[in-house]
Short mmCIF file of C-alpha atoms in Angstrom, two decimals:
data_model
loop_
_atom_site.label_atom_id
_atom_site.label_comp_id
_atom_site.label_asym_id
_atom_site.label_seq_id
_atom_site.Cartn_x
_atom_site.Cartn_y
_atom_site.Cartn_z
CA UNK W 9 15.03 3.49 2.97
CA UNK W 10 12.17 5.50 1.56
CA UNK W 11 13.37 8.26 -0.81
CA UNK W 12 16.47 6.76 -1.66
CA UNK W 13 15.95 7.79 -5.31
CA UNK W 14 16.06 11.76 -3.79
CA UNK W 15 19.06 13.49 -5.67
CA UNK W 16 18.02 16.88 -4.14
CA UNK W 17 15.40 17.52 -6.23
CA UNK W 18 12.71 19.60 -5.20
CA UNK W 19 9.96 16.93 -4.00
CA UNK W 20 6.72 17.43 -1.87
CA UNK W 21 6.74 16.73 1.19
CA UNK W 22 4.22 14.29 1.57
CA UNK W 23 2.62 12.88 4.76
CA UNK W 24 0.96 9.48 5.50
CA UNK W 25 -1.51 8.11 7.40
CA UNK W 26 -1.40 4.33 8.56
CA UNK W 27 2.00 2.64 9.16
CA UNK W 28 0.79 -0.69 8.28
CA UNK W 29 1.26 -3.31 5.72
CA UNK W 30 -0.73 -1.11 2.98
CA UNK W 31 2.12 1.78 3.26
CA UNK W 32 4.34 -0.41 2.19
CA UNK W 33 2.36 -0.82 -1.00
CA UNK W 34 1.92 2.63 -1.08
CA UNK W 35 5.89 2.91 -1.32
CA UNK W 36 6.15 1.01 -4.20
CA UNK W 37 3.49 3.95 -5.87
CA UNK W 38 5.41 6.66 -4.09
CA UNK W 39 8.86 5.68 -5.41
CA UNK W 40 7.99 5.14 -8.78
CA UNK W 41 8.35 8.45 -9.68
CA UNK W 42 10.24 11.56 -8.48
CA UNK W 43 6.72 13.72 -7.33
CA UNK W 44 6.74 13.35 -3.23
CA UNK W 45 8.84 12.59 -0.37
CA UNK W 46 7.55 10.97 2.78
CA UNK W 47 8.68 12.60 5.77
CA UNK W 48 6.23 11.29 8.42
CA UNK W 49 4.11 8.43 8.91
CA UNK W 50 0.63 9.14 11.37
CA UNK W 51 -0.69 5.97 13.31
CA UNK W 52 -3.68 5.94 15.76
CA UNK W 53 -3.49 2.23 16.68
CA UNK W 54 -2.53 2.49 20.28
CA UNK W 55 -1.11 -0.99 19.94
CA UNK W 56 1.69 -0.11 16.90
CA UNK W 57 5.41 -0.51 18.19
CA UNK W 58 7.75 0.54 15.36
CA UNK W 59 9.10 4.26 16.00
CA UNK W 60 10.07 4.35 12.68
CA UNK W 61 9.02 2.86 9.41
CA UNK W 62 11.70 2.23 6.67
CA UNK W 63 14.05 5.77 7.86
CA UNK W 64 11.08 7.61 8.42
CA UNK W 65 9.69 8.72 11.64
CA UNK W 66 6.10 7.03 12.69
CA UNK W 67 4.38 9.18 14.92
CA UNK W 68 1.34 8.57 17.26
CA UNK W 69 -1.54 10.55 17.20
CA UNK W 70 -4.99 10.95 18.94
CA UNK W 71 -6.76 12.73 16.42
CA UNK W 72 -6.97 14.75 13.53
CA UNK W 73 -6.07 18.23 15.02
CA UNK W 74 -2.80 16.89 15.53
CA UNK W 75 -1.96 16.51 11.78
CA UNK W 76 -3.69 20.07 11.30
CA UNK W 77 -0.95 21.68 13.53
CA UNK W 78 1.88 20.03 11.66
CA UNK W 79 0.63 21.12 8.55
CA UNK W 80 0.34 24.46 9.47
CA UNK W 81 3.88 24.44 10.73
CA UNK W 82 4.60 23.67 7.42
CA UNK W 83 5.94 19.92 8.27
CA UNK W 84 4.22 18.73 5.15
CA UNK W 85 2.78 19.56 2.15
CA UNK W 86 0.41 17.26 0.86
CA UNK W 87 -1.47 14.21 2.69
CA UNK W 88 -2.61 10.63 1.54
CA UNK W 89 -4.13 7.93 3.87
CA UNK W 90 -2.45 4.04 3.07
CA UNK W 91 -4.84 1.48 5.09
CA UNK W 92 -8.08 0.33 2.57
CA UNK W 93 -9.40 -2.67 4.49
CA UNK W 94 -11.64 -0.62 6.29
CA UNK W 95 -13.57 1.39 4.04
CA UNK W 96 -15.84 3.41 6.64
CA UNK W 97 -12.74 4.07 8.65
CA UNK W 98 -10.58 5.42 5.22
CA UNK W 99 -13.91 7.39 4.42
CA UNK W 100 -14.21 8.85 7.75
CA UNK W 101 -10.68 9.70 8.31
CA UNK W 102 -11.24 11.53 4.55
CA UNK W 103 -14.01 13.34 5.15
CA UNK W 104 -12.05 14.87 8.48
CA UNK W 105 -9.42 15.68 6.35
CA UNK W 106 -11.73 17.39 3.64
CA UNK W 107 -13.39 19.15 6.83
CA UNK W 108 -10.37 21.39 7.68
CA UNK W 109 -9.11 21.86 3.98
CA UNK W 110 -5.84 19.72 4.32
CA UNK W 111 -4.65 18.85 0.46
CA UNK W 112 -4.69 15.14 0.49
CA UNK W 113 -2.86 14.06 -2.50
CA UNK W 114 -3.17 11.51 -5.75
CA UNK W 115 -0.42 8.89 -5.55
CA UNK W 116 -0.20 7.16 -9.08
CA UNK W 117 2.32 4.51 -10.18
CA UNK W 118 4.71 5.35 -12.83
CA UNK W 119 3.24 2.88 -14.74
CA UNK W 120 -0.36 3.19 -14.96
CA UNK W 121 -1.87 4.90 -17.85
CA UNK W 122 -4.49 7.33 -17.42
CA UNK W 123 -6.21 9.18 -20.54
CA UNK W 124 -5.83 12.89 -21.14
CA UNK W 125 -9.47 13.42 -20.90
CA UNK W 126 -9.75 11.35 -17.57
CA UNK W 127 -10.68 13.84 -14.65
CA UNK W 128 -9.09 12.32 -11.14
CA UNK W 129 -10.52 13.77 -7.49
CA UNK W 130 -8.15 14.11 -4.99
CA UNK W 131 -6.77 11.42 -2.30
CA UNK W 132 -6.65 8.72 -5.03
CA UNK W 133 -4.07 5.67 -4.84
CA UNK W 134 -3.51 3.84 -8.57
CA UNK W 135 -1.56 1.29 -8.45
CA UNK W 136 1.04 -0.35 -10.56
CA UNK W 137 -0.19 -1.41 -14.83
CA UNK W 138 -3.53 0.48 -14.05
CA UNK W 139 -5.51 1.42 -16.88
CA UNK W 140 -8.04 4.65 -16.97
CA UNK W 141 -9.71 5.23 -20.30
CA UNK W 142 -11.05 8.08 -21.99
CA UNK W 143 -13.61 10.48 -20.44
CA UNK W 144 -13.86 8.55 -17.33
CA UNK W 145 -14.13 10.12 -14.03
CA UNK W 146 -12.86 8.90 -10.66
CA UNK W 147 -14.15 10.62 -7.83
CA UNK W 148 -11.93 11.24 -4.31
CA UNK W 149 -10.12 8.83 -1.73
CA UNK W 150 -10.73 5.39 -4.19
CA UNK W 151 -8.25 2.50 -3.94
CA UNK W 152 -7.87 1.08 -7.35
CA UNK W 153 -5.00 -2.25 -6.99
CA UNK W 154 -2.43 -3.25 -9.97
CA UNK W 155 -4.08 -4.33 -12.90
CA UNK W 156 -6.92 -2.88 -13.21
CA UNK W 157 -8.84 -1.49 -16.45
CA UNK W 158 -11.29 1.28 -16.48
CA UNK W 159 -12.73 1.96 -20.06
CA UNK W 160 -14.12 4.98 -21.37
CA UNK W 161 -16.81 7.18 -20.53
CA UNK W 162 -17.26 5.24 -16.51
CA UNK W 163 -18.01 7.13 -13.69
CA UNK W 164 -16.49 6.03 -10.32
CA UNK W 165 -17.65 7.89 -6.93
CA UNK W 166 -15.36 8.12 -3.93
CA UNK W 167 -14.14 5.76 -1.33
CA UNK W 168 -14.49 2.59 -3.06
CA UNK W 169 -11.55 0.15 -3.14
CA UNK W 170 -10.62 -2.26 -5.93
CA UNK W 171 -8.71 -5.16 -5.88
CA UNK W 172 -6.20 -6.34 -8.91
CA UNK W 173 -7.29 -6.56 -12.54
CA UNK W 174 -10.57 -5.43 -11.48
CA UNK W 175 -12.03 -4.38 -15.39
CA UNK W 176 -14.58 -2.45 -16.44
CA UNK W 177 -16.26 -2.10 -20.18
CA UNK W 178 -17.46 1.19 -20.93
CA UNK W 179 -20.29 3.79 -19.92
CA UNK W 180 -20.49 1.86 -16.11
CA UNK W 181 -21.81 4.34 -12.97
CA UNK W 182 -20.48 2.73 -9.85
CA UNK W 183 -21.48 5.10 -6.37
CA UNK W 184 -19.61 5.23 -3.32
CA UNK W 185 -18.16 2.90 -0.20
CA UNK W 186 -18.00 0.07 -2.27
CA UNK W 187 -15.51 -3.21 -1.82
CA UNK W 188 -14.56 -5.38 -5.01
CA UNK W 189 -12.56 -7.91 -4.84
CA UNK W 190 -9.87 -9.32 -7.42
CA UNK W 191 -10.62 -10.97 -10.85
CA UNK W 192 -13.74 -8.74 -11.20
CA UNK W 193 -15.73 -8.25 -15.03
CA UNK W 194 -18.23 -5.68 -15.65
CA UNK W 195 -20.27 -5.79 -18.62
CA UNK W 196 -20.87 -2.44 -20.40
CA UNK W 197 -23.36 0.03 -18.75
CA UNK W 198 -23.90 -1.22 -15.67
CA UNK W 199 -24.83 0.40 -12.53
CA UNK W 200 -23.34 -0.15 -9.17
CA UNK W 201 -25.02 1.49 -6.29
CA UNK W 202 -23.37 2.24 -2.95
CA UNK W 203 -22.43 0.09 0.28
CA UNK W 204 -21.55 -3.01 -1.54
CA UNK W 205 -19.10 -5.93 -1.33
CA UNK W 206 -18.43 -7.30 -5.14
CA UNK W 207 -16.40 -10.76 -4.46
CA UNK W 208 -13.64 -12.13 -6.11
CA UNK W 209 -14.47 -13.62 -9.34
CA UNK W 210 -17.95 -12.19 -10.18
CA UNK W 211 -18.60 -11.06 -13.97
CA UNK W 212 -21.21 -8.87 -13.47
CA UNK W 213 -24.01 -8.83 -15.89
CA UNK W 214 -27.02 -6.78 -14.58
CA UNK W 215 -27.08 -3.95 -12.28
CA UNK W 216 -26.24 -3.76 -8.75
CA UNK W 217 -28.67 -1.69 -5.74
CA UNK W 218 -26.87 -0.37 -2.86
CA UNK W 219 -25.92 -2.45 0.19
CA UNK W 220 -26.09 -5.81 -2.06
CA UNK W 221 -23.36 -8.88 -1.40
CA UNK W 222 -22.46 -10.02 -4.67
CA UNK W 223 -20.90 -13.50 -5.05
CA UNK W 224 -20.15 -16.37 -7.33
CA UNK W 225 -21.97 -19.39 -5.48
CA UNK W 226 -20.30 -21.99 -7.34
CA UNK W 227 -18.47 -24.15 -5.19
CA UNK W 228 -14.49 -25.04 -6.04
CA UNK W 229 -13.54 -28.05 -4.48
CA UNK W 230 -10.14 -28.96 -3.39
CA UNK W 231 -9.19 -32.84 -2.69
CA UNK W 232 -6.41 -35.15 -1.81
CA UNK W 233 -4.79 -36.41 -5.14
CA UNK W 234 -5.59 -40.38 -5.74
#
């Protein structure tokens, strides 16, 4: 069950949105340390079955007024949204949040290591043997995947997601609604705009515009063995 680790402690109660296969990644953030305790999981896919999700209730909602009136019925404290496939939906469903003031929460794995003078936004997930340097800035609502490395002195804008060991060199602007892959490099002090798709495996040596599709064109080839 989720919260098994609770000895009574005082923990946040901490709400989540999406029921799917990226809360259960989420878990893994969420009970790596003793900060939160989920005690509801929102889902607006008409077609989910499960009533509950690991112990914890899943309930179905319409819209976002719905999770306004629990809050202010003081059913949770803090709120973070799970799903990151779909980037416009995770930014719209953020900005709706941001709208009527809910607190949407950081989640960030026990393990990742985030400098003193690195300023976070708010509804960020870090995942597991993360790395944010010094004097970097992440803006809100960015998914950033195990394994990543973010060096000093980068600035990161909101709503992007990052897949593993994505790693950055130093002094690199990246903007908003952007999708990288896994296996990324960027060289130092390069630009990113907004709207993009970075795929898996691209070292990235010059800067990026917005709405650009970045990919490695070389072919790998996979064949019977003679």
């Amino acid at each position: 069950k989720i919260n098994s680790k609770d000895k009574g402690g005082k923990k946040k109660k901490l709400a989540v949105i999406g029921a799917g296969k990226a809360s259960l990644q989420l878990i893994d953030a969420i009970l790596s340390n003793e900060e939160y305790k989920v005690v509801v999981f929102y889902e607006m896919d008409n077609s989910y079955k499960l009533k509950k999700l690991l112990g914890t209730e899943v309930k179905k909602i319409n819209n976002i007024q719905e999770i306004k009136n629990d809050f202010e019925s003081k059913f949770f404290d803090e709120i973070i949204i799970s799903f990151s496939g779909d980037i416009e939906s995770r930014s719209s469903v953020f900005k709706e949040l941001d709208k009527i003031n809910l607190p949407v929460a950081n989640i960030i794995h026990n393990s990742a290591v985030i400098s003193e003078s690195a300023e976070l936004g708010k509804g960020n997930i870090v995942f597991a043997n993360t790395r944010i340097g010094p004097f970097s800035k992440i803006g809100d609502n960015n998914v950033i995947s195990a394994g990543c490395s973010i060096e000093h002195n980068n600035i990161l804008g909101d709503c992007n997601t990052f897949g593993p060991y994505v790693a950055f060199s130093g002094s690199c602007v990246v903007g908003n609604n952007n999708k990288f892959g896994t296996m990324i490099g960027i060289e130092p002090k390069i630009t990113i705009g907004s709207n993009s798709i970075i795929a898996s495996g691209v070292i990235l040596t010059r800067n990026v515009k917005d709405n650009q599709l970045v990919r490695n064109i070389n072919k790998i080839e996979i064949t019977d063995k003679k």
